[in-house]
Short mmCIF file of C-alpha atoms in Angstrom, two decimals:
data_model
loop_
_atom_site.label_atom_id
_atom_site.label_comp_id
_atom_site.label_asym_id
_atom_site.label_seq_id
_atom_site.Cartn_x
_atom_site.Cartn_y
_atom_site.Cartn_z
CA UNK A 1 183.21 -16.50 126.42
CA UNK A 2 184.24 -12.97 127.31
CA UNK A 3 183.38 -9.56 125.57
CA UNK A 4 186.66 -9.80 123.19
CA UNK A 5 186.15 -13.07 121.92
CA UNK A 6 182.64 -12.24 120.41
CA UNK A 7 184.19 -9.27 119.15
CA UNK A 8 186.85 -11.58 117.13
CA UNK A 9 184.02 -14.18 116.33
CA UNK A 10 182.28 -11.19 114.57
CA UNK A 11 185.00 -10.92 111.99
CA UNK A 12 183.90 -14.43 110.85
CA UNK A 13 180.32 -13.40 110.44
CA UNK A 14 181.16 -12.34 106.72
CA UNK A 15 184.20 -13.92 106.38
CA UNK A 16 184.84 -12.72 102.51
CA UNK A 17 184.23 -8.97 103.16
CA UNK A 18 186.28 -9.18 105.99
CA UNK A 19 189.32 -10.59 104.53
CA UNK A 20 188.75 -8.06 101.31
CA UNK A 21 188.87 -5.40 104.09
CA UNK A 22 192.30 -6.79 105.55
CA UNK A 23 193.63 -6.99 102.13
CA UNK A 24 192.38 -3.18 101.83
CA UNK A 25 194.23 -2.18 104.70
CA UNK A 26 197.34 -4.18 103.85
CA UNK A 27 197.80 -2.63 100.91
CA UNK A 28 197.16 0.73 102.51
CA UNK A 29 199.35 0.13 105.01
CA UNK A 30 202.30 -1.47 102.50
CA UNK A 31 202.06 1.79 100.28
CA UNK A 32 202.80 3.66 103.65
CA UNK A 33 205.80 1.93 104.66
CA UNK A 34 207.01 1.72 101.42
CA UNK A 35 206.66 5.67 100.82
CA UNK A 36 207.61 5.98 104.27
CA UNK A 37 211.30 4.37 103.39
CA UNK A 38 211.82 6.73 100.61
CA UNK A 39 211.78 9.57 102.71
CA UNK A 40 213.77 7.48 105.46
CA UNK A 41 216.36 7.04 102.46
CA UNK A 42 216.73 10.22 101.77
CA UNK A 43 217.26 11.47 105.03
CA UNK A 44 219.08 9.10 106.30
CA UNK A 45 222.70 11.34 105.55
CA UNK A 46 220.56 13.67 108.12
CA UNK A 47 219.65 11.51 110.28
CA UNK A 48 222.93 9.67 110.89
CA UNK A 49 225.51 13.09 110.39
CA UNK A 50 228.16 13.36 112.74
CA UNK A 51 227.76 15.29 115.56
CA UNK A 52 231.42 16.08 116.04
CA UNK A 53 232.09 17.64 112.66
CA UNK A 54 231.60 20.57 111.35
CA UNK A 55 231.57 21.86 107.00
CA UNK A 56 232.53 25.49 106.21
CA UNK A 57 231.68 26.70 103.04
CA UNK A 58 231.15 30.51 101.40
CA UNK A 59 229.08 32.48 103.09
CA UNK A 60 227.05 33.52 99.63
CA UNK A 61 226.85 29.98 97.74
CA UNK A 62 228.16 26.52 97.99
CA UNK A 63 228.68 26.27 94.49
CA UNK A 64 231.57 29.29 94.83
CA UNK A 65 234.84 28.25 96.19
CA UNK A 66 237.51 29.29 99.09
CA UNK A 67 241.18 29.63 99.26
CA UNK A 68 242.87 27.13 100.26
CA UNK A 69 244.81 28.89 102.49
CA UNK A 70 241.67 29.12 104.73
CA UNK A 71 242.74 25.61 105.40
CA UNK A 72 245.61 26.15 107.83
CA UNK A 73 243.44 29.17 109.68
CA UNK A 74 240.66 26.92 110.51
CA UNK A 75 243.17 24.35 111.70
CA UNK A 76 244.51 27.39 114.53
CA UNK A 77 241.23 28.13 115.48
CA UNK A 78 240.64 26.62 119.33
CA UNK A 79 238.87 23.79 119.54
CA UNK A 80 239.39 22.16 116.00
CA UNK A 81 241.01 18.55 116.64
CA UNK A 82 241.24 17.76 113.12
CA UNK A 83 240.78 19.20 109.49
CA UNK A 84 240.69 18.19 105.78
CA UNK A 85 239.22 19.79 102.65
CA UNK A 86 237.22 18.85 99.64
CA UNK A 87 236.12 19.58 95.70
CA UNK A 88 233.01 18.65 94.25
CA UNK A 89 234.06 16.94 91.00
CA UNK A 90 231.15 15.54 89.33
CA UNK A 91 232.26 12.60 86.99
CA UNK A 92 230.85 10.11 85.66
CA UNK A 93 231.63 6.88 83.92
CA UNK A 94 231.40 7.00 80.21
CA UNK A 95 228.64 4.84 78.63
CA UNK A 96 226.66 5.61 81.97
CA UNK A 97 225.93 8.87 82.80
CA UNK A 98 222.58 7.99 84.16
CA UNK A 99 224.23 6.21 86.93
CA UNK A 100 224.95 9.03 89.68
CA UNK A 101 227.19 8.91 92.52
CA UNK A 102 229.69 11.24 94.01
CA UNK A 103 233.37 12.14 92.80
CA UNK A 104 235.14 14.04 95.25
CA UNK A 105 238.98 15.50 95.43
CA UNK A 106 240.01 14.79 98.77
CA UNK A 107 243.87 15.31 100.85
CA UNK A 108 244.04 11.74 101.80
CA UNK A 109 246.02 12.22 105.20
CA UNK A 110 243.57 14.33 106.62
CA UNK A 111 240.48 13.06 105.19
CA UNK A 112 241.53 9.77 106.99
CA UNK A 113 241.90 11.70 110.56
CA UNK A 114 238.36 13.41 109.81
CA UNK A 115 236.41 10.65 108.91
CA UNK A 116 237.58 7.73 111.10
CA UNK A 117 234.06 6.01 110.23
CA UNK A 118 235.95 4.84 107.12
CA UNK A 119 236.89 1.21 106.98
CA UNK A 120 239.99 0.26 104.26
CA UNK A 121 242.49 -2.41 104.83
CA UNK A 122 245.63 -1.04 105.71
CA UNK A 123 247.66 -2.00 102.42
CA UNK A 124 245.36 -0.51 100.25
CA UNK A 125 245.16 2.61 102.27
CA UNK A 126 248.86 2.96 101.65
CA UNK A 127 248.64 2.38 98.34
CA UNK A 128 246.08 4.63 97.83
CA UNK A 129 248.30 7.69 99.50
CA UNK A 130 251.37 6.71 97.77
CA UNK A 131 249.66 6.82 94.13
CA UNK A 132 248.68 10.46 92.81
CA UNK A 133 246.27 9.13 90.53
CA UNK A 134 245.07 6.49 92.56
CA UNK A 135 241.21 6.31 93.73
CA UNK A 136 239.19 5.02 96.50
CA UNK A 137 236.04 4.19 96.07
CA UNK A 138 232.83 2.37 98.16
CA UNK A 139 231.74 -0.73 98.22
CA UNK A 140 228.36 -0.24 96.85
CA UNK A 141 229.50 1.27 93.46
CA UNK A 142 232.60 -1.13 93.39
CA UNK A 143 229.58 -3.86 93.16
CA UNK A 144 227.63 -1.99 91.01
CA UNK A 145 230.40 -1.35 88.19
CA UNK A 146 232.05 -4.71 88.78
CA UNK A 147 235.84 -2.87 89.86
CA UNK A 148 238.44 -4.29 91.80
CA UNK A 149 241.38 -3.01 93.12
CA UNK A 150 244.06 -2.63 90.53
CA UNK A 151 241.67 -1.56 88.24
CA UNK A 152 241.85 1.25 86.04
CA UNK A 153 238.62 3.64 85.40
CA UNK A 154 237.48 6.25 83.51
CA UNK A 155 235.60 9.25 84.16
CA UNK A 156 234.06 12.15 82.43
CA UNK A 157 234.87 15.55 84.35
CA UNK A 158 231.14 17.88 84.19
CA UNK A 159 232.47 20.74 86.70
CA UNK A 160 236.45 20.36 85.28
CA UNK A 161 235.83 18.94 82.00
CA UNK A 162 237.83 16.35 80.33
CA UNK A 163 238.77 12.61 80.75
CA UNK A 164 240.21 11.65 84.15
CA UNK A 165 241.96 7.99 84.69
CA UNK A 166 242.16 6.73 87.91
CA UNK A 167 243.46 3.23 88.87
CA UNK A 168 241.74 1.90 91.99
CA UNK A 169 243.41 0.96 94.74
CA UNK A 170 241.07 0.56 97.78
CA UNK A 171 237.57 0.14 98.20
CA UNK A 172 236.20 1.20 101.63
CA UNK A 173 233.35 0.74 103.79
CA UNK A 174 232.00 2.44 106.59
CA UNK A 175 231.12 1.17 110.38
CA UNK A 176 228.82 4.23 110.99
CA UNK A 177 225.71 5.10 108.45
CA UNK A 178 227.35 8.84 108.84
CA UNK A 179 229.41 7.73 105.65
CA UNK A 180 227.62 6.26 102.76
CA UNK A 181 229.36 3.68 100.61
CA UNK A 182 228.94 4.95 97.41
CA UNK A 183 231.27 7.57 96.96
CA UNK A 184 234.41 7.88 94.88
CA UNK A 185 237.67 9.91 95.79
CA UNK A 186 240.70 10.67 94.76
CA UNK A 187 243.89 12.77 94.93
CA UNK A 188 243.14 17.13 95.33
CA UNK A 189 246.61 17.48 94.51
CA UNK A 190 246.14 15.90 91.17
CA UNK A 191 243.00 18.07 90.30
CA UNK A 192 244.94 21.13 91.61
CA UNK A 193 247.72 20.74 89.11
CA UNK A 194 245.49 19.60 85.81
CA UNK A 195 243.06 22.77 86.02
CA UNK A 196 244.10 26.64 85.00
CA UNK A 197 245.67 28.69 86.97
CA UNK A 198 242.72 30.69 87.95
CA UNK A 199 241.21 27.59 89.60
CA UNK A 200 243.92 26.07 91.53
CA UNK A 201 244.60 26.39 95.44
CA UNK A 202 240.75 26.43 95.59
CA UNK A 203 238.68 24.21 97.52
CA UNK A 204 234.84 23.71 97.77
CA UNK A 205 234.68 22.93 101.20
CA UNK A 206 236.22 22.77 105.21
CA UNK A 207 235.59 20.05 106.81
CA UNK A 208 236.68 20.04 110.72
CA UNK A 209 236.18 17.62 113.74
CA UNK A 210 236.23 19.03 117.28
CA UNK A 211 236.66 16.86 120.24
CA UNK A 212 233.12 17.24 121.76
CA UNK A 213 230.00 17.83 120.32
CA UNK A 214 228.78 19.85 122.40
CA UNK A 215 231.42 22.60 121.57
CA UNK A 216 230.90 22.34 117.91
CA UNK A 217 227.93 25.54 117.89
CA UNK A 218 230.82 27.51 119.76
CA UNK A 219 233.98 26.22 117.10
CA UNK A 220 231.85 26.64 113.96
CA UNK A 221 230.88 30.45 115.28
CA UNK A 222 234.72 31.25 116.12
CA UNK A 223 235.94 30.23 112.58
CA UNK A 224 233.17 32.72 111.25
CA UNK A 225 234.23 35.39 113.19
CA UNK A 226 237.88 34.32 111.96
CA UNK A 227 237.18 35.35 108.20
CA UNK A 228 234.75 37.95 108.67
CA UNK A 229 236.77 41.20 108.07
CA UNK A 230 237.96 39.29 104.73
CA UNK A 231 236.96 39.63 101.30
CA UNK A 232 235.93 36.06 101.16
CA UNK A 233 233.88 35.59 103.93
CA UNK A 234 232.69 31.75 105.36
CA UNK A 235 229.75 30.01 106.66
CA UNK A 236 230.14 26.95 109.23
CA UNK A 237 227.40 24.63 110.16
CA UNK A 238 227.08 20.85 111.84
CA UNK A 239 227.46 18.19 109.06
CA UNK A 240 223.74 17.37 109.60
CA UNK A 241 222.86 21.10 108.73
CA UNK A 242 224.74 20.69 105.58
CA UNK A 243 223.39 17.65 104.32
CA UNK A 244 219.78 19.32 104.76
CA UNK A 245 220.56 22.28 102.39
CA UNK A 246 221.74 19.62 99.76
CA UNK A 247 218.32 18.36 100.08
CA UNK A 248 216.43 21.88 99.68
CA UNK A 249 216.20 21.12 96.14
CA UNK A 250 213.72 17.54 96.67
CA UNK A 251 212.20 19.23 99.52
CA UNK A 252 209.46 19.85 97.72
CA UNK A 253 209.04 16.53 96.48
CA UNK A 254 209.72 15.14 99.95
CA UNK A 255 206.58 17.34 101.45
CA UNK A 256 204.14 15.60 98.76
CA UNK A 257 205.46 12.28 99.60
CA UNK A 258 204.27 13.01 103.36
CA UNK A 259 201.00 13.97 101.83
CA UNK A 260 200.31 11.45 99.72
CA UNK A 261 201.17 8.57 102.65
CA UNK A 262 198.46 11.07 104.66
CA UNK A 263 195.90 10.44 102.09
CA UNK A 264 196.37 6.76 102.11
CA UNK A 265 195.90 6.16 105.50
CA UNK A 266 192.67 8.63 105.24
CA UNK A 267 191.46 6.23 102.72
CA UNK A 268 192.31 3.57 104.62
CA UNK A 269 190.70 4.70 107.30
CA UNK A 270 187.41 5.48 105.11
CA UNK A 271 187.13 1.88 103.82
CA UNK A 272 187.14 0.24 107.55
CA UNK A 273 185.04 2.51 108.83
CA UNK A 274 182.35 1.92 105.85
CA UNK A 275 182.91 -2.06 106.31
CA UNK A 276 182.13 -1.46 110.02
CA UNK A 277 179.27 0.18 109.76
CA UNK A 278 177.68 -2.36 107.17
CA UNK A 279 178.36 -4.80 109.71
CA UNK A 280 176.43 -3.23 112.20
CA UNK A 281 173.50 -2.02 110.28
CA UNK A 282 173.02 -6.15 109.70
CA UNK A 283 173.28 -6.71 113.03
CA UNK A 284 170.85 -4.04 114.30
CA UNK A 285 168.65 -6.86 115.27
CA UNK A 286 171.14 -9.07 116.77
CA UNK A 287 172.22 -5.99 119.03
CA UNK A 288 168.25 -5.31 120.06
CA UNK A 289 168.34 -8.93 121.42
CA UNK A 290 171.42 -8.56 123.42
CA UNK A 291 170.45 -5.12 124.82
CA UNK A 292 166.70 -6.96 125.73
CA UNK A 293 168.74 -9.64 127.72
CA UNK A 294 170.27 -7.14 129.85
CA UNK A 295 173.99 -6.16 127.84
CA UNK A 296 174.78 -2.60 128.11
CA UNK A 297 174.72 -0.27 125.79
CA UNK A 298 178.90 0.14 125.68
CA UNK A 299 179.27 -3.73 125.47
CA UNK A 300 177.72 -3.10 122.06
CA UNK A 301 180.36 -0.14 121.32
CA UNK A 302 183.18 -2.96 122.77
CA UNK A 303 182.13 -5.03 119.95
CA UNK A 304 182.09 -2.67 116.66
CA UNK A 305 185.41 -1.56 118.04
CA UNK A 306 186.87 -4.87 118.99
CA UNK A 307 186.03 -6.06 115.67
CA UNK A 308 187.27 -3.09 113.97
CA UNK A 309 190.83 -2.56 115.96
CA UNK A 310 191.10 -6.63 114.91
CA UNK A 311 190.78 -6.15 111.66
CA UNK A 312 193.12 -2.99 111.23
CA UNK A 313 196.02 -5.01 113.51
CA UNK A 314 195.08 -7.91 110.95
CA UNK A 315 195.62 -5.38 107.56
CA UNK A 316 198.57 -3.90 109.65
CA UNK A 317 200.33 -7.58 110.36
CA UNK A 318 199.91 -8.60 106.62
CA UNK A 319 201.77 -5.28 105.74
CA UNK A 320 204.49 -5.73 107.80
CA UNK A 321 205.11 -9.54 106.52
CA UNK A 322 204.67 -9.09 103.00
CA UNK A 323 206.32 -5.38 103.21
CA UNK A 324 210.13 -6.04 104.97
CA UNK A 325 211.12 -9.13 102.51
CA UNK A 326 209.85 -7.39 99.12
CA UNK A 327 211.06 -3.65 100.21
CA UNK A 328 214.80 -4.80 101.20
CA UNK A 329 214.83 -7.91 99.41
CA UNK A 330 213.79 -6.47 96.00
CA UNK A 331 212.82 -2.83 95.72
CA UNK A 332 215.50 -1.73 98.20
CA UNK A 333 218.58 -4.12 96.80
CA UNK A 334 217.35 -2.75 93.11
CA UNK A 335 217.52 0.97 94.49
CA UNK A 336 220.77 0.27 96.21
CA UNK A 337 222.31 -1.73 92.97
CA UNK A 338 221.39 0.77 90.66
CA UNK A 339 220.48 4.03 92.16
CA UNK A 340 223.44 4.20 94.63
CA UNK A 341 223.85 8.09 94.18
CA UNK A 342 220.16 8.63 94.92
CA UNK A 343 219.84 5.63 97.86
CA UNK A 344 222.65 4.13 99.22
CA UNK A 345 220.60 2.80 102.12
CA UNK A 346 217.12 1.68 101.20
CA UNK A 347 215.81 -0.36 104.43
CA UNK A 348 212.44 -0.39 106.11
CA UNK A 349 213.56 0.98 109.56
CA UNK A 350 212.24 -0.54 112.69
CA UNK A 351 210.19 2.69 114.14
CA UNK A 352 208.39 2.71 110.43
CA UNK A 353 207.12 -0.84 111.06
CA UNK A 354 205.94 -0.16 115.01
CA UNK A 355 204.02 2.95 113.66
CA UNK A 356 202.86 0.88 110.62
CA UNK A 357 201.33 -1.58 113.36
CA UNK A 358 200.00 1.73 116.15
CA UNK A 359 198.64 3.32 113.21
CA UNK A 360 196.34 -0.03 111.72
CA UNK A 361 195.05 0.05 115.69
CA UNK A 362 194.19 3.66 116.40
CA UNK A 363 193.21 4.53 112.87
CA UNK A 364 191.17 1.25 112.97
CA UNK A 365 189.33 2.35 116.62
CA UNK A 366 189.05 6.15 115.20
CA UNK A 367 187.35 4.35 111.68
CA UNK A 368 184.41 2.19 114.31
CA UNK A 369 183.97 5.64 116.21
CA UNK A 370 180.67 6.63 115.01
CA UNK A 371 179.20 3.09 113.97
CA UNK A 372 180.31 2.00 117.56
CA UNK A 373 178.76 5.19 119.00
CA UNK A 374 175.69 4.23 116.89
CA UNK A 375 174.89 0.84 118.11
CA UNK A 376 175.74 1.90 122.07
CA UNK A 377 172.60 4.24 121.34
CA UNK A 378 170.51 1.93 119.69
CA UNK A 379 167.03 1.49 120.88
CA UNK A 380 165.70 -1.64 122.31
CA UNK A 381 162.49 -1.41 120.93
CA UNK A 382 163.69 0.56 118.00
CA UNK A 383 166.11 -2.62 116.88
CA UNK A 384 163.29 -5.58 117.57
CA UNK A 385 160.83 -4.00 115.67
CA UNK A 386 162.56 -4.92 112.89
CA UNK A 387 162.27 -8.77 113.66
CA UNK A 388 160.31 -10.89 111.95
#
């Protein structure tokens, strides 16, 4: 018998109020993680950019264009290995609008040198470059709309209005999380010829790999200083600085997710710390006794927050188990099935479930401060006058 085993035998003292307290912080804790993966989700095109590539856009919006002549000067500037372009084209499929995901006019040679990350068998990436109206398209929304290759889609233009068909003839995937799998591309050429006059030989946006990463600060600031003393001026950024403006719009909504997973664990925290100190206001007597037969006074605070850190690693374990199988078993495939646009990779990552598990502990020992504080000050005579 040792000073941590009475600590775990005094979790069985009340064994009910315990395990409602585990259950507490279980579902505390699963509400974390689960919150906790919807902001991982959403930054995950952040997290996992490329460091080698850079995006040039306008210098006033992304929404206005650039000629597409800037193309072949970014390609001269020193220190670009590779370059491609792109159009936002906003379609969607006819019947399901609510579905989102994103259409994009790409040059398929270059995009291919670019983004090496993307995975197509060989024949179908020929087949793809070879057919003007041909599309390739991820894996995730090839699943989700039931198309093969060889099939022929639809799609309702929003920014170039109109209907677009496209016969599919690769779907890709991607060996690096830098390139979701729920995209859809085809042909800038064919976009470029089908829209007025006033809109063609325009492209959204530059897309350019350099050779090191750490030269791609220096690269993006010499293709600035390229098109500064033009009319139509450019900024350049990393890829991961891009894909944090696109999410300046939710970031709002990403901030009061933070908060919210704050408040649980405060609550959290609040309910273990009022189920600790119940337990030792019951046991005032019981801790008069053992001070009387010589314990010290922090043997008593060892127990309150042996028991407490116990029961928090207990909540925290329960979490974890129930949380991994029903987040990327069933919330996460759903997401992923049917919300591809929004979260094409919905998975409780690893460093969510170790601070799932550090936060039950310390939020459990920082819950049993004061009631363990309490009983190491507790009063010999104080506690056995209440006997009897």
């Amino acid at each position: 018998m040792n000073l941590v085993t009475v600590a775990l035998k005094n979790t069985r003292r009340n064994l009910f109020r315990t395990l409602l307290t585990v259950v507490g912080v279980a579902v505390a804790m699963l509400a974390f993680l689960l919150l906790r993966t919807v902001l991982s989700a959403w930054l995950i095109g952040v997290e996992y950019s490329a460091k080698d590539r850079l995006a040039t856009r306008h210098k006033v919006t992304f929404i206005m264009t650039l000629p597409k002549r800037y193309v072949e000067d970014v390609r001269a500037v020193t220190g670009v290995e590779a370059v491609t372009w792109f159009n936002w084209f906003g379609g969607k499929v006819p019947g399901k609008e609510d579905q989102f995901f994103g259409t994009m006019a790409i040059d398929p040679p270059s995009f291919f040198k670019v983004y090496d990350e993307v995975v197509v068998p060989e024949e179908h990436k020929q087949a793809f470059l070879q057919d003007r109206r041909g599309a390739l398209v991820g894996a995730v929304i090839a699943r989700q709309h039931g198309w093969k290759v060889g099939d022929r889609v639809t799609l309702e233009g929003t920014i170039f209005p109109g209907t677009w068909d496209f016969t599919v003839q690769g779907i890709y995937s991607a060996k690096r999380r830098s390139m979701d799998e729920s995209s859809f591309y085809f042909h800038w050429d064919l976009l470029n010829q089908s829209v007025p006059a006033s809109q063609q030989e325009q492209v959204g946006w530059i897309a350019s790999k350099v050779p090191q990463a750490r030269d791609a600060a220096t690269v993006a600031k010499r293709i600035d200083a390229l098109f500064d003393p033009r009319d139509v001026q450019t900024l350049s950024m990393s890829e991961r600085a891009m894909n944090t403006s696109f999410l300046g719009m939710v970031s709002t909504l990403l901030n009061a997710i933070q908060i919210v997973s704050g408040v649980i664990l405060i609550i959290m925290m609040l309910i273990l710390g009022n189920t600790i100190a119940m337990g030792v206001r019951e046991r005032t007597q019981e801790y008069g006794v053992l001070r009387a037969i010589g314990f010290l006074p922090r043997h008593l605070s060892l127990f309150v927050l042996g028991e407490a850190t116990a029961i928090g690693l207990a909540g925290g374990v329960v979490a974890v188990c129930i949380g991994i199988p029903m987040i990327n078993g069933g919330v996460g495939r759903y997401l992923e099935e049917n919300m591809t646009g929004f979260f094409p990779y919905f998975r409780v990552a690893e460093r969510d479930v170790v601070l799932a598990l550090l936060l039950s502990l310390v939020l459990a020992s920082l819950a049993a401060l004061i009631p363990a504080y309490q009983a190491g000050k507790l009063q010999v005579t104080d506690a056995l006058r209440k006997l009897g």
